[in-house]
mmCIF file of C-alpha atoms in Angstrom:
data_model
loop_
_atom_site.group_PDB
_atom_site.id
_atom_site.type_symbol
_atom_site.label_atom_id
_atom_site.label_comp_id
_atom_site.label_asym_id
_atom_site.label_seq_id
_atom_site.Cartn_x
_atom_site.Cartn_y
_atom_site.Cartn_z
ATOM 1 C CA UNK A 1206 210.428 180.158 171.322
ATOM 2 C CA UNK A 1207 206.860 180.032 171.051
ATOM 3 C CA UNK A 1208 206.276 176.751 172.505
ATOM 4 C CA UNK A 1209 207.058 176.954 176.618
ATOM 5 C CA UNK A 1210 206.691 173.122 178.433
ATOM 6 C CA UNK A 1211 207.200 172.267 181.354
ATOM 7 C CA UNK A 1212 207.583 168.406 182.654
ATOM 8 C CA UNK A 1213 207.445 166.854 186.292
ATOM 9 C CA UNK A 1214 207.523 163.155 186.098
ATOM 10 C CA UNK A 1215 207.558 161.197 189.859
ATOM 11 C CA UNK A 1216 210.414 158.918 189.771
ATOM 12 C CA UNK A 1217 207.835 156.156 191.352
ATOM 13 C CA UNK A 1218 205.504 156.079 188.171
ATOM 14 C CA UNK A 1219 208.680 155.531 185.296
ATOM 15 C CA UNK A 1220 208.451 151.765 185.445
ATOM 16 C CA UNK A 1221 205.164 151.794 184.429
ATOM 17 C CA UNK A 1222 204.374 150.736 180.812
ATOM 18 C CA UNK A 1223 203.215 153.438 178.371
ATOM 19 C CA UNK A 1224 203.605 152.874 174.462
ATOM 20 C CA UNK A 1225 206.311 154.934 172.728
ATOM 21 C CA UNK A 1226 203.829 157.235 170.993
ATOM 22 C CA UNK A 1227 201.354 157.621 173.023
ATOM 23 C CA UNK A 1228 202.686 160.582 174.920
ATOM 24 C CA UNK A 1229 203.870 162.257 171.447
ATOM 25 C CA UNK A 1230 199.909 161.643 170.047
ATOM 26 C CA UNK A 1231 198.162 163.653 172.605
ATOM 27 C CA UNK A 1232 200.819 166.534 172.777
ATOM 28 C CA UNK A 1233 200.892 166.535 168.947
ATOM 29 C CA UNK A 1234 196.951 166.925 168.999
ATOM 30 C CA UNK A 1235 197.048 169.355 171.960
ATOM 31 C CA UNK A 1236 199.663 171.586 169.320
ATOM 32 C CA UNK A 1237 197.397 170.788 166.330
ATOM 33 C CA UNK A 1238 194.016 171.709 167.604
ATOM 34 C CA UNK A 1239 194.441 173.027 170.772
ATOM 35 C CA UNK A 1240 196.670 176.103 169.428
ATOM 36 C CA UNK A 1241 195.427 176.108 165.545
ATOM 37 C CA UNK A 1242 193.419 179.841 166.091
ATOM 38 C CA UNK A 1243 196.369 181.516 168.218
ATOM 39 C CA UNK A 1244 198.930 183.339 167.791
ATOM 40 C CA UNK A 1245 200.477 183.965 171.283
ATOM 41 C CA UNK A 1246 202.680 181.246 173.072
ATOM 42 C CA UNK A 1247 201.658 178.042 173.721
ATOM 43 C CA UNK A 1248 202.379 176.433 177.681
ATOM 44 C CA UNK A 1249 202.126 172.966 177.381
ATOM 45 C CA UNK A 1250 202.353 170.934 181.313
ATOM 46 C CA UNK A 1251 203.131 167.470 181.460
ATOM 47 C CA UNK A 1252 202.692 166.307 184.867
ATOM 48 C CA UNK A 1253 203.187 162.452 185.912
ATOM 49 C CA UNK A 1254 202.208 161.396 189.403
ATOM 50 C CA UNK A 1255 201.070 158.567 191.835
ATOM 51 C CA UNK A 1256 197.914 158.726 193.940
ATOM 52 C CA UNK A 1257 197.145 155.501 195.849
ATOM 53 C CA UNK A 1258 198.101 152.300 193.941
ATOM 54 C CA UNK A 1259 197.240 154.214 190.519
ATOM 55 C CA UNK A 1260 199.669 156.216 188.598
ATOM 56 C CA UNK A 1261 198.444 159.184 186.362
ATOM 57 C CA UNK A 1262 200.077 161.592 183.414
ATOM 58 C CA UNK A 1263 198.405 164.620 182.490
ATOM 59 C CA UNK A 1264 199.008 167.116 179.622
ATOM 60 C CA UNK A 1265 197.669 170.354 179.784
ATOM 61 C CA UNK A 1266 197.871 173.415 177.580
ATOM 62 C CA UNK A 1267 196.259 177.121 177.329
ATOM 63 C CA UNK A 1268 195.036 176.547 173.863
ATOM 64 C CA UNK A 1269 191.257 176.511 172.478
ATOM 65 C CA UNK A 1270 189.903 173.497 174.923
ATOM 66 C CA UNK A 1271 187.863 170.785 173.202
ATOM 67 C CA UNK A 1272 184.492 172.071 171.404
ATOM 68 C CA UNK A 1273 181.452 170.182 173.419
ATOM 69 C CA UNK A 1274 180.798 168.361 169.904
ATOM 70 C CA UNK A 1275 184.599 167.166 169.738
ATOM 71 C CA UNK A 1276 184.470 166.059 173.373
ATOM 72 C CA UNK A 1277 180.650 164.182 172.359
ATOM 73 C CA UNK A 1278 182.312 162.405 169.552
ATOM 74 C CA UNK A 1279 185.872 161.682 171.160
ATOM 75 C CA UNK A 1280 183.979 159.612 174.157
ATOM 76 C CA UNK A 1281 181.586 157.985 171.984
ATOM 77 C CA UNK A 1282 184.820 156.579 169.745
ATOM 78 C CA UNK A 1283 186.445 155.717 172.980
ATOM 79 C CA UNK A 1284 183.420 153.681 173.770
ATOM 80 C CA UNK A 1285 183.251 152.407 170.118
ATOM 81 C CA UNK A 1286 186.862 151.435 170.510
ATOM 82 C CA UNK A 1287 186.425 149.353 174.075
ATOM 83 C CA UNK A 1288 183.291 147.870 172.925
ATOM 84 C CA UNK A 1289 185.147 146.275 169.750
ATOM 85 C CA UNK A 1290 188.143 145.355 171.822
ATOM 86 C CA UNK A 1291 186.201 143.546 174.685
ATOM 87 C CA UNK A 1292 182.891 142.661 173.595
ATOM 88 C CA UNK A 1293 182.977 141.829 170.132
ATOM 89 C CA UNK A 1294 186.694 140.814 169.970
ATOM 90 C CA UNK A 1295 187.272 142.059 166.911
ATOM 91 C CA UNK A 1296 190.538 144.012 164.782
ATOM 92 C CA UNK A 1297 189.888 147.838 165.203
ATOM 93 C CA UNK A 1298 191.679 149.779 162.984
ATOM 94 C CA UNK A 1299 194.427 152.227 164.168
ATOM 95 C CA UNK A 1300 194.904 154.967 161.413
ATOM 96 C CA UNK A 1301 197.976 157.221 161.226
ATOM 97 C CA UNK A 1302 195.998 160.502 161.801
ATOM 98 C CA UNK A 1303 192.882 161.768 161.718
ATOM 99 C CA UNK A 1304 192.148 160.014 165.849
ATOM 100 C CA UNK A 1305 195.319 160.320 167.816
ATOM 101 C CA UNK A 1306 193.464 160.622 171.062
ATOM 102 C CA UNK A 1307 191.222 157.817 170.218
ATOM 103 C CA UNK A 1308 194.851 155.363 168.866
ATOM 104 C CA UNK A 1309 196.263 156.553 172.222
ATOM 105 C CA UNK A 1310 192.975 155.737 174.285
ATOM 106 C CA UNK A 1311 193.006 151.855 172.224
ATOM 107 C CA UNK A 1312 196.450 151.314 173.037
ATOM 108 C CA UNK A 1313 196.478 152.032 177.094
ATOM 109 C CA UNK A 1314 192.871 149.804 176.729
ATOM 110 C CA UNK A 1315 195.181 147.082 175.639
ATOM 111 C CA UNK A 1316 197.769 147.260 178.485
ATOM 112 C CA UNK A 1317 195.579 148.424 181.287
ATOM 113 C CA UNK A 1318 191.950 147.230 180.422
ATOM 114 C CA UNK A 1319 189.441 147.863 182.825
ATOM 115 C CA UNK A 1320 191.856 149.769 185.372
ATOM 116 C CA UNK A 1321 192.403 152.306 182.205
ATOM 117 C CA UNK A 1322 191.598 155.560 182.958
ATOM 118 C CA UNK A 1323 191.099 157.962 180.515
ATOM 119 C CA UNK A 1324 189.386 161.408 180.763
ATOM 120 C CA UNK A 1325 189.742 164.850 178.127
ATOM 121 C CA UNK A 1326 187.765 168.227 179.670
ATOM 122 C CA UNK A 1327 188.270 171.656 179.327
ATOM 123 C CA UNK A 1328 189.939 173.962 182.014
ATOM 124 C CA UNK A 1329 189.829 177.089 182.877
ATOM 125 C CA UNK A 1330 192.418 178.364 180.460
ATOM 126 C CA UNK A 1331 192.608 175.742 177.906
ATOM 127 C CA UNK A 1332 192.714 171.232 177.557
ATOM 128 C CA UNK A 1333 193.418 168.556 179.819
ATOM 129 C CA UNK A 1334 194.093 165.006 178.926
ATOM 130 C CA UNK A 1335 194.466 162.691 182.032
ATOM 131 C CA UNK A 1336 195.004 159.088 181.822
ATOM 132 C CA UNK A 1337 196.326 156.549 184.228
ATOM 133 C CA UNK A 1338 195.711 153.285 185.811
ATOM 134 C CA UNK A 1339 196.462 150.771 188.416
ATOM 135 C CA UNK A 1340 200.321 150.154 188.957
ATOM 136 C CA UNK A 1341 201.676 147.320 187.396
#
């Protein structure tokens, strides 16, 4: 009883490909490290939608939020990540732990590519991670 989620998933987006643990990696990291200094319940939103021809999931909690150093690093692995993947078309290596949002982030590059969209910020009571891309 101390974990309270809610989910609302548009029936127009569940055809869309997203890799079996990619949704358990970012709510695993969002329990974690979003909730590791607290003590009261944690609300955990999972929201999938379509906007245009894109479609989007986001998971949001009222834990912590991202330190500004986390979020600095996180981006600069995503970019890390894409650059090995596209430009220098080489083997990254996906680690069990340790980068969950960055393994989730290298396996929606490898479906969706440039259309990927991938974005972690702090709101004003805790983390967001939105990602989505063009329909398929």
């Amino acid at each position: 009883d101390k974990i309270e989620l809610e989910t609302e998933i548009d029936e127009n987006i569940k055809s869309q490909i997203l890799p079996k643990t990619v949704l358990q990696q970012i709510v695993e990291n969002s329990i974690n490290h979003g909730f590791e200094n607290n003590t009261g319940r944690m609300k955990m939103q999972v929201c999938g939608y379509r906007k245009e021809n894109c479609w989007f999931l986001s998971v949001r909690d009222n834990g912590q939020g991202f330190r500004k150093e986390t979020l600095k690093d996180l981006k600069e692995e995503f970019e890390k990540t894409k650059r090995s993947l596209f430009e220098d078309r080489s083997n990254i290596e996906l680690e069990i732990g340790g980068m969950g949002l960055v393994n989730a982030y290298a396996r929606l590059l490898l479906i969706y590519s440039d259309s990927l969209i991938f974005e972690l910020k702090n709101t004003e009571d805790g983390a967001e991670v939105l990602f989505g891309a063009k329909m398929l």
